[in-house]
Amino acid sequence: MFRRVAAGGGGGGRGGRGGVKKGAKKPTGTLPSEKLKTFLDNAEKYAVAAGAAIEDEDALGEFQEIASQFSTLREARLSQQRRQELFEEFEVFMFSVVSRVHNEILTEMEAPSLDEFFGSLLDVIEEIAGELPEDESESTSQIAAESELTLLYKAVVAFLMVSIEQRRELRQQFSALSVRVVKHTLALGTNSSRQPDVREAALNVVGSLVSTDPSLFTENDLLNTCIDSFFTLCADPNDDALDPNAFSSQNLGTLHLDAVAGSVKPTELVASAVFEKAKQWYGSANKFERKAALVSLAVLPEACTEYVLQKERLDTIADWISKACDESDELVKSAGYICMAEVVQHLQPACATHHKAFLPRIMKALENTDECLLVKTKATIPLTQLCSLISTVNETIPLVPTLLKQIKEMRAKMFKLKEDCEYIESLTVCVRAIAGCAGDKFLTYLKDSMELFLAMMKETDEISHIVRATATACVGEIARAVGKENIQPYVDDIVRDIIAGMKLPDPDIKAAGHSTFGDLAIVLGNDISPFLDSYVGFLLAPLDPNSSSKKKSRGDEDDDEEDEDEDEDEDEDYEDEGDPEGEVEERRLAIECVKSLVEGMKENFSPFQNRLFDPILQHAADYEDEVKAEVASLLASIVHIYPASAEIQPQAKEIGQAALQILTSYITSCPEPAVVEEANLALSEIIKHFGAPLLFADRSTGEQVVDILGRMLNKEIMCFQNVDDIMGLTLNKEIMCFQNVDEEDEEDDDEDEEGEEGEEDINKKLKAKEKTKHSHCEDESCAKEGCGDECEKELEGVIASSLELLGALAKARGAAFEPTLATLFPRVVEIVKSGSADYGFGCLAELAESMGAAYAPYVEQLFPLLLARLEKWNENFALAHNVAFTLGVLCLKGGAASKPFHKQTYDALASLLKTLLAVDMSEFNSEQITVVERARDNATSALGKLFMVAADSLPVSELIPLFLKGLPLKADFEEANCAYSACVKMINTHPAVLEPHMVQMLEIFREVLASSLADKLKGFVVTGANSLLSSGKAAELRAVVDSWPAEQREAFNKSLSEKS
């Protein structure tokens, strides 16, 4: 598994390194220093102990062999090449320890103690670093030394991964070493004369430490030292651009400042230090320091949101941003727009009051012909954020002509550079965002937009490929915005250009084509079918993950020759170099396109089902994780093809059983929480739709799903183990992904024991193992404690979706589910008590609706827990929505078991609804408004449900007027039946209490009858309206009707007469 590093001097192959032949030339190189000898001695003992601690015989032999190598090298002359090989070997060894040896076993290892081992490693690092010249010379020795340091820093990160528990136990001893390494790596990482690789590796050590042991920084006065260093990086005068994808001191600074802000608690410690430092530097005469202040502040809106939301601070930051955008220096202006983008993205709706200051400055930059392209491009970032808010659509939609004009002017340049295309791309994304929010308001600009974007979809030069891809995606969004009738005249041209793009070797263009074809399927419905025969081939091409990355997809062999001739010239301008990431995205969007076809065509999709589903089902286990999530979503869409029925159709049964098999496999074997969550939701959707006929068509399938659910709720599936395994805590070698990599390692050793290519594979696979342990976090220094917030959010999604699955199984089995629920319920109670998975509370209501009287024993346990959660809802509107809904259903379905809780539930719901009705949403965006309105609707409906079963025990004189204030429903129309049937009961059972509010109720009925819900609810509403109009206040109410505008009055009377 390891590369064999021999101690001898001469070069040659591996077989010639065993020693020096008699009479050969004396070996060159230098003997190791005393510090290096000490380190090698400790490394040998560490390798021996690691081998003794592992049960795997192969690994034992490998660790013993590497220990022997370390021993031999202590007394050998080492050339520069040999030293490099030594440190490469050591880095691989450290990552192998991470992936193979449990942390608990390491705690039992004998001397050298971990702090001695780590201390000797630091001694070598400091010795090498101390010999580096101060200037920026690039001598062979300097490059070699920096390469050695890069490898050793990576080994340090690996050491920190396996040593979380030990560092806690050896806190006092180890703390001094940790402080030492932080100060050293900060000094080297901030030295702009050093090579990028070694600087990045050094600062990754800091990132690893702060994420695994943030208290180290607060207890040893390192926090301000780090922040000062990161500000210095951001102010590096050698950084001449603000490219987020390029290596730069600024990007190193902001990346690690973000790590510190996300790890150190309370966040105010970091936020206040950054804010004060920024205040000081923003007033500097040095433009690089002003730039550094702004890009450092840009970290706070996401990492330290609550701190920045304080009005005075937010106003101050917004003022600094506005002044920066008014400066003449392009770097400072660009940094101002970067900071503006973070504020707009993460501080809605609080920052809405500053939009009127931000938007004119953005447009001034775009329209200024003398403004540099860097500033213009950065200005489009916050503009895209603003264009994505429905609350700003009236301000942003008039900007479309200006954006189109800018695009045309840039395209008119005779010679386009990469930066020009990136700017055109940014402008196009802004138009796309506006279209997504504007709906049919975009019609005014439809003709001009389509003419421009269809022309852009014909771009053929390679540098403009991203322009073509972005324009293609924009056309799809416009189609969704303006609707079928308005986009129909352009469909032939759109599809022709999409197909032409599919014949190019660029995965970005193909991915955008799949996305837009899917948009057209949603908009056109079955009218997309005439184009589908000629497009299916392009959907099939990326579905095989084993196909060559350079294979050109040509669609069906029977494509018209005319189309091939038409696009022949386009291919010549493209060089196909392969793009694995682009191919993954193409594959994901191809599957998303298939899902859109299913949703748009519904039962009409069935003729294409086998052709498009079969390759996806065949390769489902081989796809990348982001593609697996899309596969899960696709499988849920089969409910659109086949109607639910008592007897499942044979074809539906076949695809349904295949879907269940794939989804359960994803749930149990995938390390990514996002995939598991999507698979849970898809499985729930399928089970709810097809029910027992599918679930128990094969008895073992139903039992398997129940077993998996129990393992999920108890956090026994792989994605939970995966997070626990981070940094070597409890690595389970039976996990599939590690078995696969180990098997590949063994195969490679057999096939190429001597080859250098095999050595590279080993490095890649060991790194792959490490990445697999927590691949949903991008930071190499990720640890459970460090990225805990993000990890916990993802895992909460898994728990919430598993509760959805619980509800689906109950719906499929009804009262027969009770024995299973009895075993799972204690864990469900734990979840509710813990406050995690707030979005999964609805399953508790589904259980009540599905299981009937069999659920009664559980009801009395749930009320106290739900009421306690509602008491601490703390403006979490989604939580309020879910808990209110669940309480309402438990009251309605809980029978006698719910009676003791009626009064307490009423008090809680009444208090909640009063608070929700008082929420000021004037500065909320549409998404936030919808969340609040759904919470209001569910609180209102829950009061209605409570009235239906317990009116005699409630203060109806308070309940009725409060209930009516929540009507008509605004967002959650699934609650309409319960809400308006409660109105009818109020009229029939409590007319005296209702009498002062009858006019209000009549107005509510008028609004409902004029809405899209009229047909669905006409029975309830007309019955209620007629009852009102025949009550003791009939004359007064009839006069109210007569006072309405003629159109409203006639529509209302017509609805009443039609029902009658």
PDB file of C-alpha atoms in Angstrom, residues 8 27 45 75-76 85 134 159 232 328 359 485 634 691 697 746 815 829 847 903 938:
ATOM      1  CA  GLY A   8      20.387   4.099   0.163  1.00  0.00           C
ATOM      2  CA  PRO A  27      26.263   8.397  -1.827  1.00  0.00           C
ATOM      3  CA  LYS A  45       7.503   4.156  17.562  1.00  0.00           C
ATOM      4  CA  GLU A  75      21.245   7.210   9.870  1.00  0.00           C
ATOM      5  CA  ALA A  76      21.068   7.591   6.080  1.00  0.00           C
ATOM      6  CA  GLU A  85       9.848  11.054  -0.666  1.00  0.00           C
ATOM      7  CA  GLU A 134      13.382  36.028   3.361  1.00  0.00           C
ATOM      8  CA  PHE A 159      -2.700  14.215  13.131  1.00  0.00           C
ATOM      9  CA  THR A 232      -3.399  41.585   6.900  1.00  0.00           C
ATOM     10  CA  SER A 328     -12.861  56.274  -7.197  1.00  0.00           C
ATOM     11  CA  LEU A 359     -29.837  49.985  -6.232  1.00  0.00           C
ATOM     12  CA  GLU A 485     -49.658  31.038 -24.694  1.00  0.00           C
ATOM     13  CA  LEU A 634     -37.513  11.683 -10.007  1.00  0.00           C
ATOM     14  CA  GLY A 691     -50.347   2.524  -0.216  1.00  0.00           C
ATOM     15  CA  ALA A 697     -47.029  -6.623  -2.725  1.00  0.00           C
ATOM     16  CA  GLU A 746      -5.764  -4.398  -2.905  1.00  0.00           C
ATOM     17  CA  ALA A 815     -54.756   0.898  12.715  1.00  0.00           C
ATOM     18  CA  VAL A 829     -41.003  11.553  21.884  1.00  0.00           C
ATOM     19  CA  LEU A 847     -50.763   9.342  12.577  1.00  0.00           C
ATOM     20  CA  LYS A 903     -58.565  24.654  27.330  1.00  0.00           C
ATOM     21  CA  ASN A 938     -52.897  26.810  10.469  1.00  0.00           C
TER      22      ASN A 938
END
